[in-house]
PDB file of C-alpha atoms in Angstrom:
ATOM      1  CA  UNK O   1      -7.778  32.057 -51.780  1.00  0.00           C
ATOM      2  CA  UNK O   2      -7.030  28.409 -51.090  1.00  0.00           C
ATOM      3  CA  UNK O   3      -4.845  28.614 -54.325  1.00  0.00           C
ATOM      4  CA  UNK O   4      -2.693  30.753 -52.768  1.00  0.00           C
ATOM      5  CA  UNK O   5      -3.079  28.373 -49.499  1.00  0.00           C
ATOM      6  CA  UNK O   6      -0.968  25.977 -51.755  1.00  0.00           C
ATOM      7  CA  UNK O   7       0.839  27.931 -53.151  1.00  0.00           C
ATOM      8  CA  UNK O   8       2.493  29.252 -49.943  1.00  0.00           C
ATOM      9  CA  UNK O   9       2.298  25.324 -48.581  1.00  0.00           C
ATOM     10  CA  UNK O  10       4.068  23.785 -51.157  1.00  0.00           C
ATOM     11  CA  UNK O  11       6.736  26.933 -51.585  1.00  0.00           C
ATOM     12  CA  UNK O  12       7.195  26.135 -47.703  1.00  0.00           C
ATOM     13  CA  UNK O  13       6.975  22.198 -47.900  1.00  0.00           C
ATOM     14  CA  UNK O  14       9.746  22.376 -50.812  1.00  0.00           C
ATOM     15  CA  UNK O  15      11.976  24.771 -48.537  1.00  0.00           C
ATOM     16  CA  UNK O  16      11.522  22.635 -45.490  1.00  0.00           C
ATOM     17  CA  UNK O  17      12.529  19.754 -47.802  1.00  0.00           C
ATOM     18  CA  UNK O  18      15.456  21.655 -48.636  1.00  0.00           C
ATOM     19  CA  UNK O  19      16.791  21.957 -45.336  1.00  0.00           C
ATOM     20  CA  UNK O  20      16.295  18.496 -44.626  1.00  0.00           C
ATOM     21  CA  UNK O  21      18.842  17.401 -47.366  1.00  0.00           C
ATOM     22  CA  UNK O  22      21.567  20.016 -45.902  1.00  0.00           C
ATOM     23  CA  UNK O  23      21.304  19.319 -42.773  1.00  0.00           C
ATOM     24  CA  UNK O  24      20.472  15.508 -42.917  1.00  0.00           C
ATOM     25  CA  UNK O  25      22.100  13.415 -39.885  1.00  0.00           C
ATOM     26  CA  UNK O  26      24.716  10.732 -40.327  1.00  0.00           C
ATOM     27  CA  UNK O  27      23.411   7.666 -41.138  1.00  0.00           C
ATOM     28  CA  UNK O  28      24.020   4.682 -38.020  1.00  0.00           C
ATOM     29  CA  UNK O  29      26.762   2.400 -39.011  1.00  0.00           C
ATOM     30  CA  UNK O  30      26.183  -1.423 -38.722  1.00  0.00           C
ATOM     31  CA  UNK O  31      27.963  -4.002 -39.702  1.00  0.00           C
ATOM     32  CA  UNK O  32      27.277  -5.927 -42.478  1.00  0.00           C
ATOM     33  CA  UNK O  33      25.326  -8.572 -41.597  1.00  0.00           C
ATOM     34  CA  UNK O  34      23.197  -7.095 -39.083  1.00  0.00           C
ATOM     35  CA  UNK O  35      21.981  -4.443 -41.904  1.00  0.00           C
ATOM     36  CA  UNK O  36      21.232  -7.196 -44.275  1.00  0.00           C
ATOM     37  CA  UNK O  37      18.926  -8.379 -41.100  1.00  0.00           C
ATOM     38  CA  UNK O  38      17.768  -5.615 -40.982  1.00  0.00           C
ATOM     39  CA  UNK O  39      16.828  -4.846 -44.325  1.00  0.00           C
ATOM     40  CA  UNK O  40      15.193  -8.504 -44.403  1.00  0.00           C
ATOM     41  CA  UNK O  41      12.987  -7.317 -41.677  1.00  0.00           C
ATOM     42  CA  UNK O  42      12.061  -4.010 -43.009  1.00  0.00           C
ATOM     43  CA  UNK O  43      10.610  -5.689 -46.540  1.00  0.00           C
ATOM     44  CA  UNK O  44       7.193  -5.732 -44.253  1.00  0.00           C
ATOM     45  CA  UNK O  45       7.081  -1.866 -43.720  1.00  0.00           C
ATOM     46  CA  UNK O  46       6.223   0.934 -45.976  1.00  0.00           C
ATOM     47  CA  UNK O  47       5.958   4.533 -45.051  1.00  0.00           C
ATOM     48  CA  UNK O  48       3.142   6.345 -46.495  1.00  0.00           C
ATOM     49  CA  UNK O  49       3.798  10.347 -46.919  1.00  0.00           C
ATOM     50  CA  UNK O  50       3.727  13.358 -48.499  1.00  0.00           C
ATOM     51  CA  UNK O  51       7.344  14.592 -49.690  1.00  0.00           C
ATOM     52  CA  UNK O  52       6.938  18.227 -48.405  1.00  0.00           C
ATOM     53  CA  UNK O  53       4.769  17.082 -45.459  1.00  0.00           C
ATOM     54  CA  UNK O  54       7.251  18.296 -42.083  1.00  0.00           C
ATOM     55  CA  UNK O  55       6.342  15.262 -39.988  1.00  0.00           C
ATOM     56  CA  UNK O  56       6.789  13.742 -42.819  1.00  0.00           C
ATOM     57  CA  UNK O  57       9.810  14.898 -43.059  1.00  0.00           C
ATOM     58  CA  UNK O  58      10.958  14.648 -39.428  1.00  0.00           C
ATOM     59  CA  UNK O  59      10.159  10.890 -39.969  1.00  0.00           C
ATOM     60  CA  UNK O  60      12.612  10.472 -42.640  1.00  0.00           C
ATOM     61  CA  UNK O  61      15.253  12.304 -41.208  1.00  0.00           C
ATOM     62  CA  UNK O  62      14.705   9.392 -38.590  1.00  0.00           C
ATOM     63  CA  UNK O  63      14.553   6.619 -41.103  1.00  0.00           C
ATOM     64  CA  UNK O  64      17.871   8.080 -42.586  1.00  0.00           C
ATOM     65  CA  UNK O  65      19.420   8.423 -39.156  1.00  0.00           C
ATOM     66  CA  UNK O  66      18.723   4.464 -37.847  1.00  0.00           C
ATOM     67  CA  UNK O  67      19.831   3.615 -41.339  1.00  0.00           C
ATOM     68  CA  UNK O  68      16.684   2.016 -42.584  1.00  0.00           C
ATOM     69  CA  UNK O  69      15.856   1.853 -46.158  1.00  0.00           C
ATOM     70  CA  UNK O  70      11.990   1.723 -45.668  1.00  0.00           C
ATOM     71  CA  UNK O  71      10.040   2.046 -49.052  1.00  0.00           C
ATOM     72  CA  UNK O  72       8.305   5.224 -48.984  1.00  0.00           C
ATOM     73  CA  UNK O  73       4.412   5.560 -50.824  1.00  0.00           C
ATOM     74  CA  UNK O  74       3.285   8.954 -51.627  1.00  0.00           C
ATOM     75  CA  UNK O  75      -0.291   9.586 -51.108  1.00  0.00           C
ATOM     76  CA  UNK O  76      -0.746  12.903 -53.460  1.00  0.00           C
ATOM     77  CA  UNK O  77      -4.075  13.324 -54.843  1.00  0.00           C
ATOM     78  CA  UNK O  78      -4.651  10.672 -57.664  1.00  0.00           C
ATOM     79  CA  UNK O  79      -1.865   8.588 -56.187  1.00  0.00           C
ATOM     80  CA  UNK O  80      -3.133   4.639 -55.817  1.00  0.00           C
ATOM     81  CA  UNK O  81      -1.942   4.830 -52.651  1.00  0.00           C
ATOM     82  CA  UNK O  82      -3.870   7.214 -50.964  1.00  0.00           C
ATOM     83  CA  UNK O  83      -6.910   5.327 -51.727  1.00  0.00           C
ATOM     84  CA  UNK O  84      -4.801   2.472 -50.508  1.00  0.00           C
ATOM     85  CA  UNK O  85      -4.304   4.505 -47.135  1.00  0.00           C
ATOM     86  CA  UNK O  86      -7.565   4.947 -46.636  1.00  0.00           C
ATOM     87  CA  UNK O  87      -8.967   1.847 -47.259  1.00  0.00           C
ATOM     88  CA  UNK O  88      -6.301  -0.281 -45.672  1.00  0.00           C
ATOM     89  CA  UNK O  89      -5.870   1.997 -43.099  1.00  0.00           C
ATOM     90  CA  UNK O  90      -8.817   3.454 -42.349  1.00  0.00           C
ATOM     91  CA  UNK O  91      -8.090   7.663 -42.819  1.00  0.00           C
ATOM     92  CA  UNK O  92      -5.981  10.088 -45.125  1.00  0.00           C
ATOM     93  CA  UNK O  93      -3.673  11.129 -42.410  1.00  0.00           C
ATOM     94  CA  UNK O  94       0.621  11.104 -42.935  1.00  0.00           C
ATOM     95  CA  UNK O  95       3.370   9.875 -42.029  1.00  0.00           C
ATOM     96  CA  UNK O  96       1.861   6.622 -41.636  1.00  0.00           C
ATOM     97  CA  UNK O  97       4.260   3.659 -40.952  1.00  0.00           C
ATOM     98  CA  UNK O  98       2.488   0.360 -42.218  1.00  0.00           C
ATOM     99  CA  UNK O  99       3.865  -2.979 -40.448  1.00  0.00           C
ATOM    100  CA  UNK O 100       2.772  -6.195 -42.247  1.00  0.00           C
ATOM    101  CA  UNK O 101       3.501  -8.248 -39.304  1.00  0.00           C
ATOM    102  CA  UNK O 102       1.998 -12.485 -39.012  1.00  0.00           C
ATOM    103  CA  UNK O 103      -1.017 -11.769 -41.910  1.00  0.00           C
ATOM    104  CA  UNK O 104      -2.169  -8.543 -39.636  1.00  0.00           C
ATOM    105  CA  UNK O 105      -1.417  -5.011 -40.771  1.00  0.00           C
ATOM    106  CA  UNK O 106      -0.153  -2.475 -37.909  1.00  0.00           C
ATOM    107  CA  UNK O 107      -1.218   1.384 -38.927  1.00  0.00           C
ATOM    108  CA  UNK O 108       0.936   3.813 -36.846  1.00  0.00           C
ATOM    109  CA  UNK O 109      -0.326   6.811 -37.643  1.00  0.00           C
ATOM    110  CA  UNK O 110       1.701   9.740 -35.421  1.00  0.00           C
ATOM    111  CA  UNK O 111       5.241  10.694 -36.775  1.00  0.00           C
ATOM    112  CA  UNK O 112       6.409  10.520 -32.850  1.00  0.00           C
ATOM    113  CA  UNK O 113       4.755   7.715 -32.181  1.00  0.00           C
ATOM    114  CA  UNK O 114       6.429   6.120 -35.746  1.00  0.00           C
ATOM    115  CA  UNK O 115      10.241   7.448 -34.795  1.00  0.00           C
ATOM    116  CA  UNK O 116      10.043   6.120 -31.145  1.00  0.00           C
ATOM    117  CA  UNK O 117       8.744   2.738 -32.102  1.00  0.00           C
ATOM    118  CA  UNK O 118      11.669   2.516 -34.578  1.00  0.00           C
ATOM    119  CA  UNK O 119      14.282   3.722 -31.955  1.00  0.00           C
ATOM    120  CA  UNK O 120      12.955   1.106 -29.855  1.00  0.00           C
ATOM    121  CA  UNK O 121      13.551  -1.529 -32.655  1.00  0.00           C
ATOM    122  CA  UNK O 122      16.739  -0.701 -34.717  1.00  0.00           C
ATOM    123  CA  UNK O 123      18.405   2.256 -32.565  1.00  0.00           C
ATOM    124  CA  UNK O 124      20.764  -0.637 -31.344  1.00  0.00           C
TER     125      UNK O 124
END
């Protein structure tokens, strides 16, 4: 039974995903310099996630939207950085946005939380 929980989750997860790249929003223009600012800045974040994951999914739509080329970690079973995730971060639980900010590590865990912290920041 729970391999046809998969089964249906990952047919769903990879239809989801599917939509998203249809239907993805136009990226925020910037000019030139302020993006390379940007892009300085965002070296110190990293988005951990599943690829078919929705919220996951909804947070990348986001991160496409504002423009910002956060690197994205997949935490799939066997993947070094789930353990990562949960070690570092305390729980297996995506999206998770991961803020390296003066030697301290910021764990925002909530994909709502994650896309209104990053309106807050780059929107402008």
């Amino acid at each position: 039974m729970s391999f046809i929980i998969k089964v249906v989750r990952n047919l769903l997860g990879a239809l989801i995903s599917l939509i998203d790249i249809v239907t993805r929003p136009s990226k925020i223009k910037r000019d030139v310099a302020r993006q390379s600012e940007i892009e300085e800045q965002l070296d110190s974040y990293s988005l951990y996630q599943h690829f078919s994951c929705p919220f996951c999914i909804k947070t990348r739509r986001a991160l496409h939207k504002l423009n910002l080329p956060i690197e994205t970690k997949n935490v799939s079973t066997g993947s070094p950085y789930r353990q990562e995730l949960l070690e570092k971060g305390g729980k297996i639980q995506v999206p998770c946005l991961r803020i390296e900010e003066n030697g301290k590590d910021i764990w925002m865990y909530e994909s709502s939380e994650i896309i209104g912290y990053l309106n807050k920041q780059f929107a402008n």
